[in-house]
PDB file of C-alpha atoms in Angstrom:
ATOM      1  CA  TRP A   1     -18.063  63.316 -39.382  1.00 97.00           C
ATOM      2  CA  THR A   2     -15.186  61.802 -37.175  1.00 97.00           C
ATOM      3  CA  MET A   3     -13.897  59.327 -39.899  1.00 97.00           C
ATOM      4  CA  ASP A   4     -13.493  56.653 -37.208  1.00 97.00           C
ATOM      5  CA  GLU A   5     -15.095  53.800 -39.052  1.00 97.00           C
ATOM      6  CA  THR A   6     -12.862  51.143 -40.345  1.00 97.00           C
ATOM      7  CA  SER A   7     -15.254  50.108 -43.286  1.00 96.00           C
ATOM      8  CA  GLY A   8     -18.561  51.009 -44.603  1.00 95.00           C
ATOM      9  CA  THR A   9     -20.547  53.799 -44.253  1.00 97.00           C
ATOM     10  CA  ILE A  10     -19.433  57.216 -42.798  1.00 97.00           C
ATOM     11  CA  VAL A  11     -21.763  57.877 -40.063  1.00 96.00           C
ATOM     12  CA  ASP A  12     -23.211  61.755 -39.354  1.00 96.00           C
ATOM     13  CA  LEU A  13     -23.191  62.105 -35.798  1.00 95.00           C
ATOM     14  CA  CYS A  14     -25.616  65.283 -35.648  1.00 92.00           C
ATOM     15  CA  GLY A  15     -28.425  63.139 -36.305  1.00 89.00           C
ATOM     16  CA  ASN A  16     -29.354  64.646 -39.845  1.00 93.00           C
ATOM     17  CA  ASN A  17     -28.840  61.214 -41.583  1.00 94.00           C
ATOM     18  CA  ASP A  18     -26.453  62.829 -43.838  1.00 97.00           C
ATOM     19  CA  ASN A  19     -24.356  59.806 -43.810  1.00 97.00           C
ATOM     20  CA  GLY A  20     -21.376  59.360 -46.173  1.00 97.00           C
ATOM     21  CA  THR A  21     -21.281  56.758 -49.044  1.00 97.00           C
ATOM     22  CA  ILE A  22     -17.853  55.856 -50.334  1.00 96.00           C
ATOM     23  CA  SER A  23     -17.228  55.401 -54.047  1.00 94.00           C
ATOM     24  CA  GLY A  24     -14.010  54.030 -55.522  1.00 92.00           C
ATOM     25  CA  ILE A  25     -11.091  52.871 -53.397  1.00 91.00           C
ATOM     26  CA  VAL A  26     -10.115  54.844 -50.086  1.00 95.00           C
ATOM     27  CA  THR A  27      -8.544  53.269 -46.871  1.00 95.00           C
ATOM     28  CA  GLN A  28     -10.476  53.664 -43.778  1.00 97.00           C
ATOM     29  CA  GLY A  29      -9.228  53.034 -40.499  1.00 97.00           C
ATOM     30  CA  VAL A  30      -5.835  54.930 -40.799  1.00 98.00           C
ATOM     31  CA  THR A  31      -4.290  57.083 -38.289  1.00 98.00           C
ATOM     32  CA  GLY A  32      -6.177  60.176 -38.123  1.00 97.00           C
ATOM     33  CA  LYS A  33      -5.485  63.279 -36.005  1.00 97.00           C
ATOM     34  CA  TYR A  34      -7.851  62.018 -33.401  1.00 96.00           C
ATOM     35  CA  ASN A  35      -8.457  58.234 -33.302  1.00 96.00           C
ATOM     36  CA  LYS A  36      -8.913  57.186 -37.125  1.00 98.00           C
ATOM     37  CA  GLY A  37      -9.025  58.831 -40.615  1.00 98.00           C
ATOM     38  CA  ILE A  38      -9.720  58.206 -44.209  1.00 98.00           C
ATOM     39  CA  GLU A  39      -7.031  58.194 -46.876  1.00 97.00           C
ATOM     40  CA  PHE A  40      -7.572  58.950 -50.481  1.00 95.00           C
ATOM     41  CA  LYS A  41      -5.053  57.820 -52.965  1.00 91.00           C
ATOM     42  CA  GLY A  42      -5.234  60.713 -55.159  1.00 84.00           C
ATOM     43  CA  VAL A  43      -5.057  60.761 -58.910  1.00 77.00           C
ATOM     44  CA  ALA A  44      -2.313  58.168 -59.324  1.00 75.00           C
ATOM     45  CA  LEU A  45      -4.668  55.733 -58.466  1.00 69.00           C
ATOM     46  CA  ALA A  46      -7.015  56.841 -61.233  1.00 65.00           C
ATOM     47  CA  ASN A  47     -10.333  55.645 -59.390  1.00 76.00           C
ATOM     48  CA  ASN A  48     -12.288  58.929 -58.779  1.00 87.00           C
ATOM     49  CA  ALA A  49     -12.579  58.101 -55.012  1.00 92.00           C
ATOM     50  CA  TYR A  50     -15.106  60.367 -52.968  1.00 95.00           C
ATOM     51  CA  VAL A  51     -17.395  60.213 -50.278  1.00 97.00           C
ATOM     52  CA  SER A  52     -20.964  61.519 -50.841  1.00 97.00           C
ATOM     53  CA  PHE A  53     -23.043  62.806 -47.972  1.00 98.00           C
ATOM     54  CA  GLY A  54     -26.053  63.515 -50.406  1.00 96.00           C
ATOM     55  CA  SER A  55     -28.005  66.602 -50.526  1.00 96.00           C
ATOM     56  CA  GLY A  56     -30.265  66.706 -47.420  1.00 95.00           C
ATOM     57  CA  THR A  57     -32.058  69.767 -46.423  1.00 95.00           C
ATOM     58  CA  SER A  58     -29.329  70.473 -43.600  1.00 96.00           C
ATOM     59  CA  LEU A  59     -26.703  70.732 -46.287  1.00 97.00           C
ATOM     60  CA  ASP A  60     -28.443  72.660 -49.140  1.00 97.00           C
ATOM     61  CA  ASN A  61     -28.558  76.318 -49.861  1.00 97.00           C
ATOM     62  CA  LEU A  62     -26.398  77.162 -46.756  1.00 97.00           C
ATOM     63  CA  GLY A  63     -26.194  80.708 -46.031  1.00 96.00           C
ATOM     64  CA  ALA A  64     -24.050  81.486 -42.804  1.00 97.00           C
ATOM     65  CA  ARG A  65     -21.813  78.561 -42.526  1.00 98.00           C
ATOM     66  CA  THR A  66     -18.559  77.186 -40.850  1.00 98.00           C
ATOM     67  CA  ILE A  67     -16.574  74.330 -42.763  1.00 98.00           C
ATOM     68  CA  VAL A  68     -13.679  72.580 -40.721  1.00 98.00           C
ATOM     69  CA  ALA A  69     -11.603  69.513 -41.229  1.00 98.00           C
ATOM     70  CA  TRP A  70      -8.166  68.127 -40.168  1.00 98.00           C
ATOM     71  CA  ILE A  71      -6.216  67.468 -43.192  1.00 98.00           C
ATOM     72  CA  LYS A  72      -2.797  65.528 -44.010  1.00 98.00           C
ATOM     73  CA  PRO A  73      -2.046  66.078 -47.643  1.00 97.00           C
ATOM     74  CA  ASP A  74       0.471  64.128 -49.384  1.00 96.00           C
ATOM     75  CA  ASN A  75       0.511  66.654 -52.026  1.00 95.00           C
ATOM     76  CA  LEU A  76      -1.753  69.439 -53.418  1.00 95.00           C
ATOM     77  CA  GLY A  77      -3.868  66.836 -55.403  1.00 93.00           C
ATOM     78  CA  GLU A  78      -4.915  66.760 -59.154  1.00 91.00           C
ATOM     79  CA  GLY A  79      -3.506  69.791 -60.580  1.00 92.00           C
ATOM     80  CA  SER A  80      -2.661  71.257 -57.403  1.00 93.00           C
ATOM     81  CA  LEU A  81      -6.449  71.589 -56.702  1.00 94.00           C
ATOM     82  CA  GLY A  82      -7.160  68.734 -54.469  1.00 95.00           C
ATOM     83  CA  VAL A  83     -10.730  69.029 -52.945  1.00 97.00           C
ATOM     84  CA  ILE A  84     -11.649  68.822 -49.397  1.00 98.00           C
ATOM     85  CA  LEU A  85     -15.466  69.301 -49.632  1.00 98.00           C
ATOM     86  CA  SER A  86     -17.597  70.254 -52.611  1.00 98.00           C
ATOM     87  CA  LYS A  87     -21.277  71.145 -53.186  1.00 98.00           C
ATOM     88  CA  ASP A  88     -20.440  71.804 -56.948  1.00 97.00           C
ATOM     89  CA  TYR A  89     -18.151  74.541 -58.298  1.00 96.00           C
ATOM     90  CA  GLN A  90     -20.497  76.023 -60.855  1.00 95.00           C
ATOM     91  CA  ASP A  91     -23.747  76.243 -58.606  1.00 96.00           C
ATOM     92  CA  GLY A  92     -22.523  75.784 -54.861  1.00 97.00           C
ATOM     93  CA  TRP A  93     -19.432  76.134 -53.041  1.00 98.00           C
ATOM     94  CA  VAL A  94     -15.904  74.172 -52.852  1.00 98.00           C
ATOM     95  CA  LEU A  95     -13.225  74.131 -50.338  1.00 98.00           C
ATOM     96  CA  ARG A  96      -9.891  72.911 -51.732  1.00 98.00           C
ATOM     97  CA  LEU A  97      -6.090  73.216 -51.778  1.00 98.00           C
ATOM     98  CA  SER A  98      -4.392  75.720 -53.835  1.00 97.00           C
ATOM     99  CA  ALA A  99      -1.037  76.210 -55.747  1.00 96.00           C
ATOM    100  CA  SER A 100       1.814  77.136 -53.345  1.00 96.00           C
ATOM    101  CA  ASN A 101       0.557  75.368 -50.364  1.00 97.00           C
ATOM    102  CA  ASN A 102      -2.362  77.524 -50.232  1.00 97.00           C
ATOM    103  CA  VAL A 103      -6.345  76.987 -49.490  1.00 98.00           C
ATOM    104  CA  ALA A 104      -9.135  78.303 -51.473  1.00 98.00           C
ATOM    105  CA  PHE A 105     -12.898  78.804 -50.879  1.00 98.00           C
ATOM    106  CA  SER A 106     -15.393  79.154 -54.057  1.00 97.00           C
ATOM    107  CA  GLN A 107     -18.817  80.174 -54.072  1.00 97.00           C
ATOM    108  CA  ALA A 108     -21.057  80.502 -56.849  1.00 97.00           C
ATOM    109  CA  PHE A 109     -23.313  83.690 -57.626  1.00 96.00           C
ATOM    110  CA  GLY A 110     -25.596  84.679 -60.297  1.00 95.00           C
ATOM    111  CA  GLY A 111     -22.797  86.779 -61.827  1.00 94.00           C
ATOM    112  CA  GLY A 112     -20.222  83.932 -61.703  1.00 95.00           C
ATOM    113  CA  VAL A 113     -18.130  81.955 -59.342  1.00 97.00           C
ATOM    114  CA  VAL A 114     -15.694  84.078 -56.844  1.00 97.00           C
ATOM    115  CA  THR A 115     -12.651  82.341 -55.479  1.00 98.00           C
ATOM    116  CA  TRP A 116     -10.832  83.585 -52.324  1.00 97.00           C
ATOM    117  CA  ARG A 117      -7.252  82.273 -51.769  1.00 97.00           C
ATOM    118  CA  THR A 118      -4.792  82.347 -49.123  1.00 97.00           C
ATOM    119  CA  THR A 119      -1.317  83.871 -49.731  1.00 95.00           C
ATOM    120  CA  THR A 120       0.728  82.815 -46.911  1.00 90.00           C
ATOM    121  CA  ASN A 121       1.891  79.175 -48.398  1.00 92.00           C
ATOM    122  CA  ALA A 122       1.040  77.927 -44.860  1.00 91.00           C
ATOM    123  CA  LEU A 123       0.043  74.232 -45.694  1.00 96.00           C
ATOM    124  CA  VAL A 124       2.654  71.831 -44.874  1.00 96.00           C
ATOM    125  CA  MET A 125       2.664  68.537 -46.797  1.00 97.00           C
ATOM    126  CA  GLY A 126       2.591  65.163 -44.865  1.00 97.00           C
ATOM    127  CA  SER A 127       1.373  66.609 -41.471  1.00 97.00           C
ATOM    128  CA  PHE A 128      -2.069  67.243 -39.871  1.00 98.00           C
ATOM    129  CA  GLN A 129      -3.476  70.789 -39.893  1.00 97.00           C
ATOM    130  CA  HIS A 130      -6.806  72.214 -39.216  1.00 98.00           C
ATOM    131  CA  VAL A 131      -8.535  74.249 -41.988  1.00 98.00           C
ATOM    132  CA  ALA A 132     -11.531  76.083 -41.310  1.00 98.00           C
ATOM    133  CA  VAL A 133     -13.951  78.596 -43.223  1.00 98.00           C
ATOM    134  CA  ARG A 134     -16.243  80.958 -41.529  1.00 98.00           C
ATOM    135  CA  TYR A 135     -18.637  82.572 -44.123  1.00 98.00           C
ATOM    136  CA  SER A 136     -21.517  84.782 -42.664  1.00 96.00           C
ATOM    137  CA  ALA A 137     -22.994  85.628 -46.279  1.00 93.00           C
ATOM    138  CA  ALA A 138     -24.332  88.586 -44.266  1.00 90.00           C
ATOM    139  CA  ALA A 139     -24.088  90.744 -47.806  1.00 89.00           C
ATOM    140  CA  THR A 140     -23.123  89.506 -51.367  1.00 90.00           C
ATOM    141  CA  THR A 141     -20.005  91.275 -51.100  1.00 90.00           C
ATOM    142  CA  THR A 142     -18.938  89.659 -47.710  1.00 93.00           C
ATOM    143  CA  GLY A 143     -16.065  87.328 -48.106  1.00 94.00           C
ATOM    144  CA  PRO A 144     -15.099  84.275 -45.976  1.00 97.00           C
ATOM    145  CA  GLU A 145     -12.514  84.105 -43.464  1.00 98.00           C
ATOM    146  CA  ILE A 146      -9.945  81.181 -43.825  1.00 98.00           C
ATOM    147  CA  TYR A 147      -7.988  79.800 -40.948  1.00 97.00           C
ATOM    148  CA  ILE A 148      -5.105  77.421 -41.033  1.00 97.00           C
ATOM    149  CA  ASN A 149      -4.275  75.820 -37.335  1.00 96.00           C
ATOM    150  CA  GLY A 150      -6.273  78.469 -35.703  1.00 95.00           C
ATOM    151  CA  VAL A 151      -4.405  81.535 -37.763  1.00 96.00           C
ATOM    152  CA  LYS A 152      -6.579  83.799 -39.729  1.00 96.00           C
ATOM    153  CA  GLN A 153      -5.071  83.896 -43.323  1.00 97.00           C
ATOM    154  CA  THR A 154      -4.585  86.850 -45.571  1.00 97.00           C
ATOM    155  CA  ILE A 155      -6.666  86.074 -48.533  1.00 97.00           C
ATOM    156  CA  VAL A 156      -7.349  87.572 -52.208  1.00 97.00           C
ATOM    157  CA  ALA A 157     -10.386  87.285 -54.336  1.00 96.00           C
ATOM    158  CA  SER A 158     -10.591  86.330 -58.026  1.00 93.00           C
ATOM    159  CA  GLY A 159     -13.308  88.926 -58.315  1.00 90.00           C
ATOM    160  CA  THR A 160     -16.191  90.626 -56.966  1.00 91.00           C
ATOM    161  CA  PRO A 161     -19.297  88.777 -56.009  1.00 93.00           C
ATOM    162  CA  PHE A 162     -22.442  89.790 -58.047  1.00 92.00           C
ATOM    163  CA  GLY A 163     -25.884  88.643 -57.784  1.00 94.00           C
ATOM    164  CA  SER A 164     -27.497  86.048 -55.345  1.00 94.00           C
ATOM    165  CA  ARG A 165     -25.890  82.796 -54.452  1.00 95.00           C
ATOM    166  CA  ASP A 166     -26.783  79.980 -56.837  1.00 96.00           C
ATOM    167  CA  SER A 167     -28.973  77.024 -55.695  1.00 97.00           C
ATOM    168  CA  ASP A 168     -26.941  73.991 -54.848  1.00 97.00           C
ATOM    169  CA  ALA A 169     -29.819  72.106 -53.913  1.00 97.00           C
ATOM    170  CA  ALA A 170     -29.359  69.464 -56.751  1.00 97.00           C
ATOM    171  CA  PHE A 171     -25.932  68.585 -55.915  1.00 97.00           C
ATOM    172  CA  SER A 172     -24.536  66.330 -53.357  1.00 97.00           C
ATOM    173  CA  LEU A 173     -21.967  67.318 -50.816  1.00 98.00           C
ATOM    174  CA  ASN A 174     -18.665  65.228 -51.719  1.00 97.00           C
ATOM    175  CA  LEU A 175     -15.519  64.786 -49.664  1.00 97.00           C
ATOM    176  CA  GLY A 176     -12.212  64.355 -51.684  1.00 96.00           C
ATOM    177  CA  ILE A 177     -13.334  65.336 -55.411  1.00 92.00           C
ATOM    178  CA  GLU A 178     -15.287  67.909 -57.588  1.00 91.00           C
ATOM    179  CA  GLY A 179     -17.114  66.686 -60.410  1.00 83.00           C
ATOM    180  CA  GLY A 180     -14.974  63.714 -60.938  1.00 84.00           C
ATOM    181  CA  ILE A 181     -11.768  65.528 -60.970  1.00 86.00           C
ATOM    182  CA  GLN A 182      -9.453  67.566 -58.582  1.00 92.00           C
ATOM    183  CA  GLU A 183      -8.875  64.482 -56.391  1.00 94.00           C
ATOM    184  CA  PHE A 184      -7.472  65.023 -52.697  1.00 96.00           C
ATOM    185  CA  ASP A 185      -4.464  62.817 -51.825  1.00 95.00           C
ATOM    186  CA  GLY A 186      -3.798  62.134 -48.153  1.00 96.00           C
ATOM    187  CA  VAL A 187      -5.812  61.601 -45.124  1.00 98.00           C
ATOM    188  CA  MET A 188      -8.854  63.618 -43.898  1.00 98.00           C
ATOM    189  CA  ASP A 189     -10.468  63.444 -40.187  1.00 98.00           C
ATOM    190  CA  GLU A 190     -12.914  65.322 -38.271  1.00 98.00           C
ATOM    191  CA  VAL A 191     -14.996  67.193 -41.095  1.00 98.00           C
ATOM    192  CA  ALA A 192     -17.981  69.015 -40.206  1.00 98.00           C
ATOM    193  CA  VAL A 193     -20.307  71.734 -41.841  1.00 97.00           C
ATOM    194  CA  PHE A 194     -22.065  73.972 -39.516  1.00 97.00           C
ATOM    195  CA  ASN A 195     -25.135  76.147 -40.698  1.00 97.00           C
ATOM    196  CA  ARG A 196     -23.734  79.276 -38.659  1.00 97.00           C
ATOM    197  CA  VAL A 197     -20.783  81.116 -38.090  1.00 97.00           C
ATOM    198  CA  LEU A 198     -18.907  79.504 -35.018  1.00 97.00           C
ATOM    199  CA  THR A 199     -17.312  81.962 -32.618  1.00 96.00           C
ATOM    200  CA  ASP A 200     -13.735  82.197 -32.033  1.00 95.00           C
ATOM    201  CA  ALA A 201     -14.191  80.269 -28.802  1.00 96.00           C
ATOM    202  CA  GLU A 202     -15.816  77.616 -30.642  1.00 96.00           C
ATOM    203  CA  LEU A 203     -13.460  77.548 -33.452  1.00 94.00           C
ATOM    204  CA  THR A 204     -10.582  76.998 -31.053  1.00 94.00           C
ATOM    205  CA  GLU A 205     -12.461  74.253 -29.136  1.00 93.00           C
ATOM    206  CA  ILE A 206     -13.190  72.166 -31.959  1.00 91.00           C
ATOM    207  CA  ARG A 207      -9.602  72.013 -33.090  1.00 87.00           C
TER     208      ARG A 207
END
């Protein structure tokens, strides 16, 4: 999703018809990292704005995956938990901002939700930076890799994954919010979800 639209539907350029429908007030056509982006106004506007890409088969119950986005946050979002992408916290996965200018990725398992957070305070407010997660899901205990501007981050986990990954097929993939809360405040551009782990070269190229 390049976010180059100046109004209306966010088009899925991969041809899977996972087009984005906007709910609430956002501003399209703002300056993005490349060409144009989409701006979320955050909790101050109190309109729970987000983009829903639905729950197509190409988005549901992903094992191995890579998630990428260019973000320009004005702040850390509602509760310092501003959501980039969410497939439901309790039964799927979420990529969001975290306190002290960090990034967090959560995955739901039968034994509960595990969250991995960066520790380097690498995010900069008011500037574009590239956020990426590579998650192989090769084994239950396999954690993700989180990158900021191409640099692999040191991460800590909130617990140990237990059980199989929960099914997220009943939930839409949303940009900018999780369950009506944790609104993102700022601009996003060039968002993508791949159903495999990108190579180092691919991850560099996509930036």
